[in-house]
């Protein structure tokens, strides 16, 4: 998904807050008895993040940190296997899929309970996925589930109710417009779930392994409503014990987890509102076990230090980073203008400015996604050609616009200034508007609001549909909450998306997505810039860590402490 949320600065001085929290962490580790625990058990996994998670509800997680913590609290029906396949999770085996690829039947494990003690039942699975078609749930990844039969019809019925009826006393709308349920989601019995698709979807099992695939208890979500994201209850390896906003989160090992014998720490302690330089300092001192991001100023020193260099975990090209151009706002309604802006930017120079921590972006997909087309054409740096094209489009003297970025993201700020200077050289004045990440997330999804902005993406799973369909399919445009920030819609491309969605042959489907990539590059709804690497660091005593080329890049649920 998109770039992570960044924090507002806490009211207390950071040094005071970190000192207090580190004291708490040391106390927690002493209480956990890590020194006497069996190998692979006990201890405290210590983390630090830049901001409080907005939500830990699987339907609402968005940033890397939210998804990373979400996987500690929630399980999925199936999980991604090491070879690109699938392994059972909450399901006792892989699904039975009908010959036409339209129906998946899952048998649930009988030994699974939520952390509140309730047994996992098929109705919980139905409820979890129905939420993605309910506007009241305010989900972040609804489009992942659109291929479930009856889902969009259910969604439209709920929208009609919300527009035409007074709310009930608890703030939620009463349902009365048919359909009252999603026809493709059925609990056949207490432990059997059937999911029926409106057409074959080769990406759907991948969706079930991603953070939004986490299963929630229907009774708890119904009771807590929007507060569920800050008081989550799941089946995962850990449970949330304490959350002090602006200071820390504390998770404890779920003693009732169905894989209770798995090696695991006793607890996870997360410092909140810790900026990247301070995180780097804590990591160097051995006071946190994992570093999700490394500040630019610390990167050269860490790479030169023999004791730190070997702790890096790097996955190349995971995060396409670009400037989206709003295709519904002039002058970006004109393809010639959009192409001109692509010719204005020297991507190789930008890579140098960014410390060689990525590669030139050739297309919309991350390098890690299967089917990435390495033969895509690259826009060459040619300011003279850019000026000619602007004149051809009717802007011989250039134009003025506004370039949005996130003020707390140093990389995005560097990119914004670099692009601003590049455009100035061809006569385009781009006034910078730096905002918080939540403000950027809201505004970029709001029609007619952001003309151009710095953005990035990390695919949730190894399939081209997730990135392309989410960011560039004009069929999913919306007035608010739109995940296509360029508001790009091209009728031939939309027909290709529909054809790919219905294609059951993997080779033919991959070819369609390659055609979509080529057309998107030609239409230039983005200024294509850089494929950032994912760079993380793990202490030598953190075992079982798996760096992922997908969202989230860090998977910690299988880790353990071994000192």
PDB file of N, CA and C in Angstrom, residues 33 60 295 504:
ATOM      1  N   UNK A  33      11.175 -12.626  32.098  1.00  0.00           N
ATOM      2  CA  UNK A  33      12.035 -13.747  32.419  1.00  0.00           C
ATOM      3  C   UNK A  33      12.773 -14.292  31.230  1.00  0.00           C
ATOM      4  N   UNK A  60      -9.046  -1.704   7.966  1.00  0.00           N
ATOM      5  CA  UNK A  60      -8.652  -0.297   7.902  1.00  0.00           C
ATOM      6  C   UNK A  60      -7.156  -0.065   7.881  1.00  0.00           C
ATOM      7  N   UNK A 295      17.002   6.632   8.550  1.00  0.00           N
ATOM      8  CA  UNK A 295      17.079   8.029   8.133  1.00  0.00           C
ATOM      9  C   UNK A 295      18.244   8.233   7.178  1.00  0.00           C
ATOM     10  N   UNK A 504      -9.097 -16.829 -17.009  1.00  0.00           N
ATOM     11  CA  UNK A 504      -8.670 -17.906 -16.115  1.00  0.00           C
ATOM     12  C   UNK A 504      -7.338 -18.517 -16.521  1.00  0.00           C
TER      13      UNK A 504
END
